[in-house]
Every structure is written in structure tokens, then in C-alpha cells.
């Protein structure tokens, strides 16, 4: 039997933000920048977030404002960067 790699998050209480960036792409990003990605649909962003956070839909927050994927920040910095 082949083992599947566990999700990247360290705890089930990890918040994952999803929303659209300025180009209309869907963004999913963990609040501390530990993982994230760009997606063509909301469904794919949610699917990714659920996989990464251990299947905890209650920890996914869909933002009504634009968000930008920022994979360059350190885990200790603030949450997802807000678009101006």
C-alpha cells in the first residue's frame, strides 16, 4: 500500500483565505503564507484548501475583496496582503 503525503498544515485550526486577485484568478492561501496557489475556479481553490487544511471547511474564509498570492513572506508575517 502506498502512503499519501500528509497535508502541509500543522494544525486543523489553520485558516485558509480564498478569493479573487486583480486578474480574476482564484487564490487560496494559508493565513501565515505556508502554502497557497492560483486556480481557475472557486471549486478548485476550495478543493486545494480542504486538502491542505485536513478537510476542515470551517477554517476556509472566502474574502469579498481582492487578495494577491504572496509566497515570498515568512510564516511570522501578517495575513494575506490586501489589494489597494
PDB file of C-alpha atoms in Angstrom:
ATOM      1  CA  UNK A   1       0.000   0.000   0.000  1.00  0.00           C
ATOM      2  CA  UNK A   2       1.343   3.434  -0.987  1.00  0.00           C
ATOM      3  CA  UNK A   3       1.167   6.151   1.669  1.00  0.00           C
ATOM      4  CA  UNK A   4      -0.099   9.590   0.703  1.00  0.00           C
ATOM      5  CA  UNK A   5       1.871  12.617   1.828  1.00  0.00           C
ATOM      6  CA  UNK A   6       0.032  14.425   4.652  1.00  0.00           C
ATOM      7  CA  UNK A   7      -1.252  17.982   4.180  1.00  0.00           C
ATOM      8  CA  UNK A   8       1.214  20.818   4.760  1.00  0.00           C
ATOM      9  CA  UNK A   9      -0.662  22.464   7.589  1.00  0.00           C
ATOM     10  CA  UNK A  10       0.394  21.940  11.169  1.00  0.00           C
ATOM     11  CA  UNK A  11      -2.988  22.155  12.872  1.00  0.00           C
ATOM     12  CA  UNK A  12      -6.669  21.838  11.971  1.00  0.00           C
ATOM     13  CA  UNK A  13      -7.298  25.416  13.114  1.00  0.00           C
ATOM     14  CA  UNK A  14      -5.226  26.868  10.260  1.00  0.00           C
ATOM     15  CA  UNK A  15      -7.206  29.492   8.364  1.00  0.00           C
ATOM     16  CA  UNK A  16      -7.119  29.434   4.561  1.00  0.00           C
ATOM     17  CA  UNK A  17      -8.265  32.527   2.706  1.00  0.00           C
ATOM     18  CA  UNK A  18      -9.789  32.205  -0.752  1.00  0.00           C
ATOM     19  CA  UNK A  19     -10.823  34.970  -3.110  1.00  0.00           C
ATOM     20  CA  UNK A  20     -10.048  36.557  -6.459  1.00  0.00           C
ATOM     21  CA  UNK A  21      -6.952  38.528  -7.365  1.00  0.00           C
ATOM     22  CA  UNK A  22      -6.868  41.615  -9.604  1.00  0.00           C
ATOM     23  CA  UNK A  23      -6.779  39.380 -12.714  1.00  0.00           C
ATOM     24  CA  UNK A  24      -9.864  37.419 -11.681  1.00  0.00           C
ATOM     25  CA  UNK A  25      -7.940  34.250 -10.792  1.00  0.00           C
ATOM     26  CA  UNK A  26      -8.904  32.394  -7.653  1.00  0.00           C
ATOM     27  CA  UNK A  27      -6.345  32.492  -4.835  1.00  0.00           C
ATOM     28  CA  UNK A  28      -6.095  30.127  -1.888  1.00  0.00           C
ATOM     29  CA  UNK A  29      -3.531  30.976   0.764  1.00  0.00           C
ATOM     30  CA  UNK A  30      -2.910  29.864   4.319  1.00  0.00           C
ATOM     31  CA  UNK A  31      -3.034  32.818   6.726  1.00  0.00           C
ATOM     32  CA  UNK A  32       0.698  32.651   7.501  1.00  0.00           C
ATOM     33  CA  UNK A  33       1.803  32.039   3.920  1.00  0.00           C
ATOM     34  CA  UNK A  34       2.828  28.418   4.494  1.00  0.00           C
ATOM     35  CA  UNK A  35       1.068  27.295   1.319  1.00  0.00           C
ATOM     36  CA  UNK A  36      -1.124  28.678  -1.421  1.00  0.00           C
ATOM     37  CA  UNK A  37      -1.872  28.711  -5.111  1.00  0.00           C
ATOM     38  CA  UNK A  38      -3.714  30.205  -8.067  1.00  0.00           C
ATOM     39  CA  UNK A  39      -6.766  28.471  -9.537  1.00  0.00           C
ATOM     40  CA  UNK A  40      -9.118  28.927 -12.488  1.00  0.00           C
ATOM     41  CA  UNK A  41     -12.222  28.179 -10.422  1.00  0.00           C
ATOM     42  CA  UNK A  42     -13.555  28.623  -6.914  1.00  0.00           C
ATOM     43  CA  UNK A  43     -14.212  24.877  -6.713  1.00  0.00           C
ATOM     44  CA  UNK A  44     -10.546  24.074  -7.354  1.00  0.00           C
ATOM     45  CA  UNK A  45      -9.398  26.655  -4.778  1.00  0.00           C
ATOM     46  CA  UNK A  46     -11.725  25.149  -2.163  1.00  0.00           C
ATOM     47  CA  UNK A  47     -10.648  21.597  -3.037  1.00  0.00           C
ATOM     48  CA  UNK A  48      -6.999  22.570  -2.579  1.00  0.00           C
ATOM     49  CA  UNK A  49      -7.720  24.385   0.697  1.00  0.00           C
ATOM     50  CA  UNK A  50      -9.580  21.366   2.059  1.00  0.00           C
ATOM     51  CA  UNK A  51      -6.742  19.023   1.133  1.00  0.00           C
ATOM     52  CA  UNK A  52      -4.133  21.254   2.729  1.00  0.00           C
ATOM     53  CA  UNK A  53      -6.064  22.007   5.931  1.00  0.00           C
ATOM     54  CA  UNK A  54      -7.058  18.414   6.665  1.00  0.00           C
ATOM     55  CA  UNK A  55     -10.658  18.589   5.404  1.00  0.00           C
ATOM     56  CA  UNK A  56     -11.828  21.387   7.728  1.00  0.00           C
ATOM     57  CA  UNK A  57     -14.286  23.538   5.729  1.00  0.00           C
ATOM     58  CA  UNK A  58     -14.981  25.670   8.792  1.00  0.00           C
ATOM     59  CA  UNK A  59     -11.454  27.110   8.544  1.00  0.00           C
ATOM     60  CA  UNK A  60     -11.844  28.365   4.956  1.00  0.00           C
ATOM     61  CA  UNK A  61     -12.685  32.048   4.702  1.00  0.00           C
ATOM     62  CA  UNK A  62     -13.863  33.480   1.389  1.00  0.00           C
ATOM     63  CA  UNK A  63     -12.959  37.144   1.140  1.00  0.00           C
ATOM     64  CA  UNK A  64     -15.206  39.627  -0.684  1.00  0.00           C
ATOM     65  CA  UNK A  65     -12.239  41.864  -1.573  1.00  0.00           C
ATOM     66  CA  UNK A  66      -9.288  41.198  -3.857  1.00  0.00           C
ATOM     67  CA  UNK A  67      -6.356  39.249  -2.469  1.00  0.00           C
ATOM     68  CA  UNK A  68      -2.975  38.581  -4.017  1.00  0.00           C
ATOM     69  CA  UNK A  69      -0.959  35.403  -3.660  1.00  0.00           C
ATOM     70  CA  UNK A  70       2.209  36.161  -1.713  1.00  0.00           C
ATOM     71  CA  UNK A  71       4.545  33.190  -1.390  1.00  0.00           C
ATOM     72  CA  UNK A  72       7.525  35.383  -0.501  1.00  0.00           C
ATOM     73  CA  UNK A  73       6.540  36.252   3.028  1.00  0.00           C
ATOM     74  CA  UNK A  74       7.751  34.491   6.138  1.00  0.00           C
ATOM     75  CA  UNK A  75       5.356  32.445   8.313  1.00  0.00           C
ATOM     76  CA  UNK A  76       5.618  35.053  11.080  1.00  0.00           C
ATOM     77  CA  UNK A  77       4.280  37.946   8.971  1.00  0.00           C
ATOM     78  CA  UNK A  78       0.676  39.144   8.898  1.00  0.00           C
ATOM     79  CA  UNK A  79      -2.178  37.520   6.999  1.00  0.00           C
ATOM     80  CA  UNK A  80      -2.870  37.755   3.277  1.00  0.00           C
ATOM     81  CA  UNK A  81      -1.816  41.042   1.711  1.00  0.00           C
ATOM     82  CA  UNK A  82      -4.730  43.284   0.859  1.00  0.00           C
ATOM     83  CA  UNK A  83      -5.060  44.842  -2.563  1.00  0.00           C
ATOM     84  CA  UNK A  84      -5.046  48.633  -2.589  1.00  0.00           C
TER      85      UNK A  84
END
